[in-house]
PDB file of C-alpha atoms in Angstrom:
ATOM      1  CA  MET A   1       0.000   0.000   0.000  1.00 87.00           C
ATOM      2  CA  ALA A   2       2.851   2.334   0.772  1.00 86.00           C
ATOM      3  CA  THR A   3       3.860   2.360  -2.895  1.00 92.00           C
ATOM      4  CA  SER A   4       0.737   4.417  -3.600  1.00 93.00           C
ATOM      5  CA  PRO A   5       0.192   7.348  -1.242  1.00 95.00           C
ATOM      6  CA  ALA A   6      -3.425   7.558  -2.460  1.00 95.00           C
ATOM      7  CA  VAL A   7      -4.139   3.914  -1.580  1.00 94.00           C
ATOM      8  CA  LEU A   8      -2.412   4.184   1.791  1.00 94.00           C
ATOM      9  CA  ASP A   9      -4.231   7.419   2.615  1.00 96.00           C
ATOM     10  CA  GLY A  10      -7.564   5.884   1.630  1.00 95.00           C
ATOM     11  CA  TYR A  11      -6.977   2.846   3.817  1.00 95.00           C
ATOM     12  CA  LEU A  12      -5.769   4.857   6.818  1.00 96.00           C
ATOM     13  CA  SER A  13      -8.589   7.398   6.498  1.00 97.00           C
ATOM     14  CA  PHE A  14     -11.298   4.731   6.268  1.00 97.00           C
ATOM     15  CA  SER A  15      -9.803   2.669   9.083  1.00 96.00           C
ATOM     16  CA  GLY A  16      -9.360   5.738  11.261  1.00 97.00           C
ATOM     17  CA  ALA A  17     -12.919   6.891  10.665  1.00 97.00           C
ATOM     18  CA  LEU A  18     -14.365   3.487  11.603  1.00 97.00           C
ATOM     19  CA  SER A  19     -12.239   3.405  14.758  1.00 97.00           C
ATOM     20  CA  LYS A  20     -14.113   6.513  15.947  1.00 98.00           C
ATOM     21  CA  GLY A  21     -17.511   4.971  15.257  1.00 97.00           C
ATOM     22  CA  LEU A  22     -20.125   3.182  17.299  1.00 97.00           C
ATOM     23  CA  LEU A  23     -18.791  -0.382  17.001  1.00 98.00           C
ATOM     24  CA  PRO A  24     -16.226  -1.460  19.586  1.00 98.00           C
ATOM     25  CA  GLY A  25     -12.794  -2.497  18.374  1.00 97.00           C
ATOM     26  CA  SER A  26     -13.391  -6.055  19.528  1.00 98.00           C
ATOM     27  CA  LEU A  27     -16.418  -6.394  17.231  1.00 98.00           C
ATOM     28  CA  ARG A  28     -14.552  -4.820  14.314  1.00 98.00           C
ATOM     29  CA  GLU A  29     -11.843  -7.456  14.831  1.00 98.00           C
ATOM     30  CA  GLN A  30     -14.433 -10.233  14.848  1.00 98.00           C
ATOM     31  CA  ILE A  31     -15.882  -8.867  11.592  1.00 98.00           C
ATOM     32  CA  ALA A  32     -12.347  -8.903  10.184  1.00 98.00           C
ATOM     33  CA  LEU A  33     -12.130 -12.619  11.018  1.00 98.00           C
ATOM     34  CA  VAL A  34     -15.403 -13.303   9.208  1.00 98.00           C
ATOM     35  CA  SER A  35     -14.186 -11.413   6.144  1.00 98.00           C
ATOM     36  CA  ALA A  36     -10.777 -13.093   6.125  1.00 97.00           C
ATOM     37  CA  ALA A  37     -12.382 -16.522   6.408  1.00 97.00           C
ATOM     38  CA  GLU A  38     -14.925 -15.823   3.665  1.00 97.00           C
ATOM     39  CA  ASN A  39     -12.184 -14.469   1.387  1.00 96.00           C
ATOM     40  CA  SER A  40      -9.629 -17.167   2.286  1.00 95.00           C
ATOM     41  CA  CYS A  41      -7.063 -14.559   3.320  1.00 96.00           C
ATOM     42  CA  GLU A  42      -4.572 -16.435   5.485  1.00 95.00           C
ATOM     43  CA  TYR A  43      -2.575 -13.296   6.282  1.00 96.00           C
ATOM     44  CA  CYS A  44      -5.595 -11.331   7.529  1.00 96.00           C
ATOM     45  CA  TYR A  45      -7.000 -14.300   9.432  1.00 97.00           C
ATOM     46  CA  ALA A  46      -3.737 -14.730  11.329  1.00 96.00           C
ATOM     47  CA  ALA A  47      -3.258 -10.985  11.837  1.00 96.00           C
ATOM     48  CA  HIS A  48      -6.742 -10.434  13.207  1.00 97.00           C
ATOM     49  CA  HIS A  49      -6.359 -13.290  15.664  1.00 96.00           C
ATOM     50  CA  VAL A  50      -3.478 -11.333  17.212  1.00 97.00           C
ATOM     51  CA  LEU A  51      -5.171  -7.942  16.852  1.00 97.00           C
ATOM     52  CA  GLY A  52      -8.442  -9.356  18.156  1.00 97.00           C
ATOM     53  CA  ALA A  53      -6.755 -10.744  21.266  1.00 97.00           C
ATOM     54  CA  HIS A  54      -5.240  -7.296  21.886  1.00 97.00           C
ATOM     55  CA  ALA A  55      -8.724  -5.781  21.478  1.00 97.00           C
ATOM     56  CA  GLY A  56     -10.117  -8.082  24.160  1.00 97.00           C
ATOM     57  CA  VAL A  57     -11.703 -10.819  22.049  1.00 98.00           C
ATOM     58  CA  SER A  58     -11.687 -14.066  24.018  1.00 97.00           C
ATOM     59  CA  ALA A  59      -9.854 -17.137  22.736  1.00 96.00           C
ATOM     60  CA  GLU A  60     -13.235 -18.850  22.330  1.00 97.00           C
ATOM     61  CA  ASP A  61     -14.578 -15.993  20.201  1.00 97.00           C
ATOM     62  CA  LEU A  62     -11.383 -15.808  18.157  1.00 96.00           C
ATOM     63  CA  ALA A  63     -11.792 -19.494  17.308  1.00 94.00           C
ATOM     64  CA  ALA A  64     -15.482 -19.011  16.468  1.00 95.00           C
ATOM     65  CA  GLY A  65     -15.077 -15.755  14.552  1.00 91.00           C
ATOM     66  CA  GLY A  66     -14.302 -17.282  11.198  1.00 92.00           C
ATOM     67  CA  HIS A  67     -17.597 -19.149  11.433  1.00 96.00           C
ATOM     68  CA  ALA A  68     -19.502 -15.906  12.178  1.00 97.00           C
ATOM     69  CA  ARG A  69     -20.182 -17.043  15.733  1.00 97.00           C
ATOM     70  CA  ALA A  70     -19.650 -15.298  19.059  1.00 97.00           C
ATOM     71  CA  SER A  71     -20.511 -15.994  22.682  1.00 97.00           C
ATOM     72  CA  ASP A  72     -22.424 -12.696  22.924  1.00 97.00           C
ATOM     73  CA  PRO A  73     -25.751 -12.955  21.039  1.00 98.00           C
ATOM     74  CA  LYS A  74     -25.644  -9.322  19.902  1.00 98.00           C
ATOM     75  CA  ALA A  75     -22.122  -9.714  18.489  1.00 98.00           C
ATOM     76  CA  ALA A  76     -23.163 -13.005  16.864  1.00 98.00           C
ATOM     77  CA  ALA A  77     -26.000 -11.206  15.067  1.00 98.00           C
ATOM     78  CA  ALA A  78     -23.536  -8.629  13.716  1.00 98.00           C
ATOM     79  CA  LEU A  79     -21.188 -11.379  12.508  1.00 98.00           C
ATOM     80  CA  LEU A  80     -23.980 -13.265  10.778  1.00 98.00           C
ATOM     81  CA  PHE A  81     -25.076 -10.044   9.097  1.00 98.00           C
ATOM     82  CA  ALA A  82     -21.487  -9.320   8.013  1.00 98.00           C
ATOM     83  CA  ARG A  83     -21.185 -12.820   6.550  1.00 98.00           C
ATOM     84  CA  THR A  84     -24.489 -12.368   4.734  1.00 98.00           C
ATOM     85  CA  VAL A  85     -23.282  -9.063   3.275  1.00 98.00           C
ATOM     86  CA  LEU A  86     -20.155 -10.852   2.039  1.00 98.00           C
ATOM     87  CA  ARG A  87     -21.944 -13.871   0.628  1.00 97.00           C
ATOM     88  CA  THR A  88     -24.667 -11.850  -1.092  1.00 98.00           C
ATOM     89  CA  ARG A  89     -22.317  -9.081  -2.228  1.00 97.00           C
ATOM     90  CA  GLY A  90     -24.560  -6.660  -0.390  1.00 97.00           C
ATOM     91  CA  PHE A  91     -27.871  -7.921  -1.723  1.00 98.00           C
ATOM     92  CA  VAL A  92     -29.208  -8.816   1.707  1.00 98.00           C
ATOM     93  CA  ALA A  93     -32.860  -9.645   2.296  1.00 98.00           C
ATOM     94  CA  ASP A  94     -35.163  -7.482   4.377  1.00 98.00           C
ATOM     95  CA  ALA A  95     -35.213 -10.303   6.932  1.00 98.00           C
ATOM     96  CA  ASP A  96     -31.416  -9.991   7.329  1.00 98.00           C
ATOM     97  CA  ILE A  97     -31.737  -6.308   8.187  1.00 98.00           C
ATOM     98  CA  GLU A  98     -34.669  -7.020  10.497  1.00 98.00           C
ATOM     99  CA  ALA A  99     -32.607  -9.669  12.318  1.00 98.00           C
ATOM    100  CA  VAL A 100     -29.647  -7.369  12.957  1.00 98.00           C
ATOM    101  CA  ARG A 101     -32.003  -4.588  14.061  1.00 98.00           C
ATOM    102  CA  ALA A 102     -33.808  -7.018  16.382  1.00 98.00           C
ATOM    103  CA  ALA A 103     -30.435  -7.779  17.983  1.00 98.00           C
ATOM    104  CA  GLY A 104     -30.178  -4.123  18.968  1.00 98.00           C
ATOM    105  CA  TYR A 105     -28.297  -2.458  16.108  1.00 98.00           C
ATOM    106  CA  GLY A 106     -29.415   0.878  14.723  1.00 98.00           C
ATOM    107  CA  ASP A 107     -28.878   2.208  11.227  1.00 97.00           C
ATOM    108  CA  GLY A 108     -25.548   3.847  12.131  1.00 98.00           C
ATOM    109  CA  GLU A 109     -24.166   0.622  13.514  1.00 98.00           C
ATOM    110  CA  ILE A 110     -25.474  -1.354  10.546  1.00 98.00           C
ATOM    111  CA  GLY A 111     -23.702   1.118   8.275  1.00 98.00           C
ATOM    112  CA  GLU A 112     -20.499   0.572  10.226  1.00 98.00           C
ATOM    113  CA  ILE A 113     -20.824  -3.216   9.944  1.00 98.00           C
ATOM    114  CA  ILE A 114     -21.053  -2.766   6.174  1.00 98.00           C
ATOM    115  CA  GLY A 115     -18.120  -0.337   6.299  1.00 98.00           C
ATOM    116  CA  ALA A 116     -16.028  -2.836   8.277  1.00 98.00           C
ATOM    117  CA  VAL A 117     -16.861  -5.515   5.722  1.00 98.00           C
ATOM    118  CA  ALA A 118     -15.805  -3.217   2.854  1.00 98.00           C
ATOM    119  CA  LEU A 119     -12.559  -2.206   4.553  1.00 98.00           C
ATOM    120  CA  ASN A 120     -11.685  -5.827   5.267  1.00 98.00           C
ATOM    121  CA  VAL A 121     -12.498  -6.992   1.750  1.00 98.00           C
ATOM    122  CA  PHE A 122     -10.042  -4.343   0.546  1.00 97.00           C
ATOM    123  CA  THR A 123      -7.268  -5.577   2.839  1.00 96.00           C
ATOM    124  CA  ASN A 124      -8.103  -9.246   2.131  1.00 97.00           C
ATOM    125  CA  TYR A 125      -7.828  -8.700  -1.600  1.00 97.00           C
ATOM    126  CA  PHE A 126      -4.750  -6.519  -1.261  1.00 95.00           C
ATOM    127  CA  ASN A 127      -2.902  -9.143   0.787  1.00 94.00           C
ATOM    128  CA  SER A 128      -4.068 -11.976  -1.450  1.00 95.00           C
ATOM    129  CA  VAL A 129      -2.933 -10.202  -4.622  1.00 96.00           C
ATOM    130  CA  ALA A 130       0.385  -9.277  -2.991  1.00 94.00           C
ATOM    131  CA  ARG A 131       0.761 -12.795  -1.563  1.00 95.00           C
ATOM    132  CA  THR A 132       1.823 -11.165   1.691  1.00 93.00           C
ATOM    133  CA  GLU A 133       3.953 -13.490   3.773  1.00 93.00           C
ATOM    134  CA  VAL A 134       2.170 -14.494   6.977  1.00 94.00           C
ATOM    135  CA  ASP A 135       4.397 -13.054   9.692  1.00 92.00           C
ATOM    136  CA  PHE A 136       1.925 -13.725  12.499  1.00 93.00           C
ATOM    137  CA  PRO A 137       1.426 -17.106  14.161  1.00 88.00           C
ATOM    138  CA  ALA A 138      -0.340 -19.255  11.572  1.00 87.00           C
ATOM    139  CA  VAL A 139      -4.011 -20.022  12.140  1.00 91.00           C
ATOM    140  CA  ASP A 140      -5.851 -22.512   9.952  1.00 88.00           C
ATOM    141  CA  LEU A 141      -8.705 -20.982   7.991  1.00 90.00           C
ATOM    142  CA  PRO A 142     -12.055 -22.520   8.862  1.00 88.00           C
ATOM    143  CA  VAL A 143     -13.796 -24.762   6.379  1.00 77.00           C
ATOM    144  CA  ALA A 144     -16.693 -22.869   4.801  1.00 65.00           C
ATOM    145  CA  ALA A 145     -20.122 -23.794   6.104  1.00 59.00           C
TER     146      ALA A 145
END
């Protein structure tokens, strides 16, 4: 990314903006795990296990994150919605939005879940194209369900 100041600035600006949003860092890290798993990005999956642990995500939730599961029901609803956004390329059903709203998320938070998905797709694709060497402890990608 550093070879293009525009790309690096875009990434840092988007990431920085989301970090000031409504979603806690721990949930953003769990969304990153869902995205990395769905996009088969080994680098991001390993990186977000480390970053997630630093953000307070439990070992149990780190292991479950790639499957869009979490011990907290509200977080689990966000992860399922994020996975649905990924799998449908954004063409979610009304029932998907109703489910995430029923879990307690408002429109701003739903927008941030979508934003976190978009940011992570960008980094997943970037690292996959670049074939970035995994310099974090390796973590096996989950088998798609």
